[in-house]
Amino acid sequence: MTKFQKIKECLFAVGILLFGVSILAFSDDGYGILISLLALSMFIYGIKNIIYFITMARHMVGGIYLLYRGIIATDLGLFTVSLSNIPKLYVLMYFAILHGFSGGVQLLRALDTKKQGAPGWKIKMLLSLGNLFIAVACIAFIRSEDIVVIIYAVGLFYSAAIRILDAVRKKGIIHIQ
């Protein structure tokens, strides 16, 4: 990772921290901020994958999966925006399912990375356990939207800390001559 990439990752983590603080500071409207943040992040992720496919990944083996991932993430982002008019219980279940699925996939990737002997599996494992914890905590406190907003803010803090830790740690570099 270059110095510019490390600085970019740390600034992104600071942005995540600011979103977490804003959710806690405006706790009376934390639910709306949570839905907006989730929808915006999925929409941007989807558009980024679609643009990457159009510009470069269409020439790569398996690049079509980035297009599929981008379309699904964009659709989920737009779907999340439309959830503002339905009961909050269903939205919180949707939120818990998203984090549970994401944590499960990350856990499988971390275990696969460990099996291959790569050194980055611990960070992936911590991130997956954090997502799984958020999913379980959302299900446990699904009747109280204020507690779920606090859990989400703590999850953002956790994600930002993991990103900063991953950006500043030393990584091995393979030189091919």
XYZ file of C-alpha atoms in Angstrom:
177
model
C 0.000 0.000 0.000
C 1.469 3.357 -1.013
C 1.581 6.352 1.319
C -1.189 8.019 -0.659
C -3.404 4.937 -0.308
C -2.702 4.834 3.443
C -3.614 8.499 3.818
C -6.753 7.973 1.699
C -7.794 4.982 3.829
C -7.209 6.900 7.063
C -9.232 9.874 5.771
C -12.045 7.510 4.791
C -11.937 6.062 8.320
C -12.148 9.577 9.772
C -15.213 10.158 7.570
C -16.763 6.989 8.969
C -16.030 8.242 12.496
C -17.717 11.561 11.690
C -20.828 9.740 10.449
C -20.878 7.718 13.683
C -20.596 10.878 15.762
C -23.345 12.579 13.738
C -25.643 9.605 14.294
C -25.060 9.821 18.046
C -25.248 13.640 18.155
C -28.574 13.751 16.319
C -30.000 10.717 18.096
C -33.581 11.942 17.726
C -33.226 11.593 13.943
C -30.555 8.863 14.080
C -32.830 6.372 12.378
C -33.260 8.581 9.307
C -29.520 9.248 9.157
C -28.881 5.501 9.458
C -31.184 4.694 6.540
C -29.732 7.517 4.434
C -26.149 6.478 5.159
C -26.829 2.837 4.384
C -28.625 3.671 1.125
C -25.971 6.155 0.019
C -23.073 3.831 0.740
C -24.660 0.912 -1.143
C -25.592 3.152 -4.067
C -22.079 4.632 -4.348
C -20.509 1.167 -4.050
C -22.755 -0.132 -6.825
C -22.071 2.788 -9.159
C -18.325 2.467 -8.483
C -18.412 -1.223 -9.466
C -20.419 -0.511 -12.606
C -17.995 2.234 -13.677
C -15.045 -0.033 -12.946
C -16.624 -2.759 -15.068
C -17.228 -0.376 -17.978
C -13.727 1.071 -17.875
C -11.600 -1.966 -17.097
C -13.163 -5.124 -15.688
C -15.003 -6.086 -18.864
C -11.614 -7.163 -20.215
C -10.808 -9.277 -17.150
C -11.599 -12.914 -16.498
C -14.606 -12.928 -14.177
C -15.147 -9.188 -14.606
C -18.844 -9.690 -15.279
C -19.289 -10.509 -11.588
C -18.307 -6.938 -10.752
C -21.117 -5.746 -13.003
C -23.581 -8.062 -11.257
C -22.335 -6.941 -7.846
C -22.669 -3.302 -8.889
C -26.205 -3.735 -10.188
C -27.319 -5.587 -7.043
C -25.712 -3.024 -4.714
C -27.276 -0.132 -6.650
C -30.680 -1.808 -6.472
C -30.285 -2.431 -2.735
C -29.334 1.216 -2.239
C -32.419 2.409 -4.108
C -34.560 -0.124 -2.241
C -33.226 1.145 1.084
C -34.264 4.707 0.193
C -37.818 3.480 -0.370
C -37.975 1.950 3.116
C -38.731 5.247 4.867
C -42.512 4.690 4.750
C -42.749 1.140 6.119
C -42.690 0.129 9.809
C -39.271 0.449 11.407
C -39.308 -3.150 12.629
C -38.998 -4.428 9.050
C -36.206 -1.994 8.268
C -34.269 -3.114 11.338
C -34.724 -6.752 10.303
C -33.433 -5.836 6.835
C -30.487 -4.065 8.450
C -29.686 -7.091 10.647
C -29.901 -9.467 7.670
C -27.544 -7.280 5.613
C -24.947 -7.217 8.398
C -25.376 -10.918 9.118
C -24.871 -11.838 5.478
C -21.902 -9.503 5.125
C -20.336 -10.863 8.325
C -20.864 -14.457 7.218
C -19.238 -13.864 3.831
C -16.325 -12.025 5.453
C -15.914 -14.854 7.967
C -15.706 -17.421 5.180
C -13.175 -15.254 3.338
C -11.093 -14.854 6.515
C -11.073 -18.603 7.125
C -10.080 -19.207 3.503
C -7.291 -16.644 3.818
C -6.073 -18.355 6.993
C -6.123 -21.733 5.243
C -3.955 -20.317 2.468
C -1.470 -19.005 5.032
C -1.850 -15.315 4.181
C -1.030 -12.870 6.979
C -4.108 -10.595 6.601
C -6.672 -13.056 7.914
C -6.812 -11.609 11.442
C -8.076 -8.205 10.300
C -10.715 -9.848 8.109
C -11.749 -12.068 11.013
C -12.128 -9.054 13.350
C -14.202 -7.199 10.781
C -16.453 -10.202 10.176
C -16.984 -10.767 13.895
C -17.907 -7.095 14.264
C -20.534 -7.378 11.525
C -21.928 -10.568 13.032
C -22.074 -8.888 16.458
C -24.005 -5.965 14.962
C -26.472 -8.382 13.351
C -27.029 -10.326 16.583
C -27.333 -7.134 18.646
C -29.858 -5.687 16.165
C -31.976 -8.816 16.444
C -31.706 -8.820 20.239
C -32.769 -5.155 20.533
C -35.071 -5.003 17.526
C -37.932 -3.400 19.482
C -35.836 -0.365 20.486
C -34.734 1.695 17.513
C -32.640 4.013 19.722
C -30.439 1.134 20.873
C -30.072 -0.137 17.301
C -28.898 3.336 16.225
C -26.312 3.287 19.033
C -25.212 -0.222 18.001
C -24.810 0.966 14.413
C -22.732 3.973 15.535
C -20.496 1.700 17.621
C -20.172 -0.555 14.573
C -19.048 2.451 12.520
C -16.432 3.290 15.158
C -15.255 -0.325 15.102
C -15.060 -0.371 11.307
C -13.077 2.882 11.267
C -10.626 1.556 13.867
C -10.074 -1.630 11.862
C -9.511 0.405 8.673
C -6.927 2.621 10.388
C -5.219 -0.410 11.910
C -5.100 -2.105 8.510
C -3.735 1.038 6.841
C -0.865 1.597 9.284
C 0.307 -1.986 9.768
C 3.285 -3.273 7.851
C 2.569 -5.610 4.987
C 4.917 -7.899 3.162
C 5.871 -6.939 -0.355
C 6.742 -9.506 -2.970
C 9.414 -8.416 -5.453
C 9.643 -10.318 -8.727
C 12.862 -9.845 -10.658
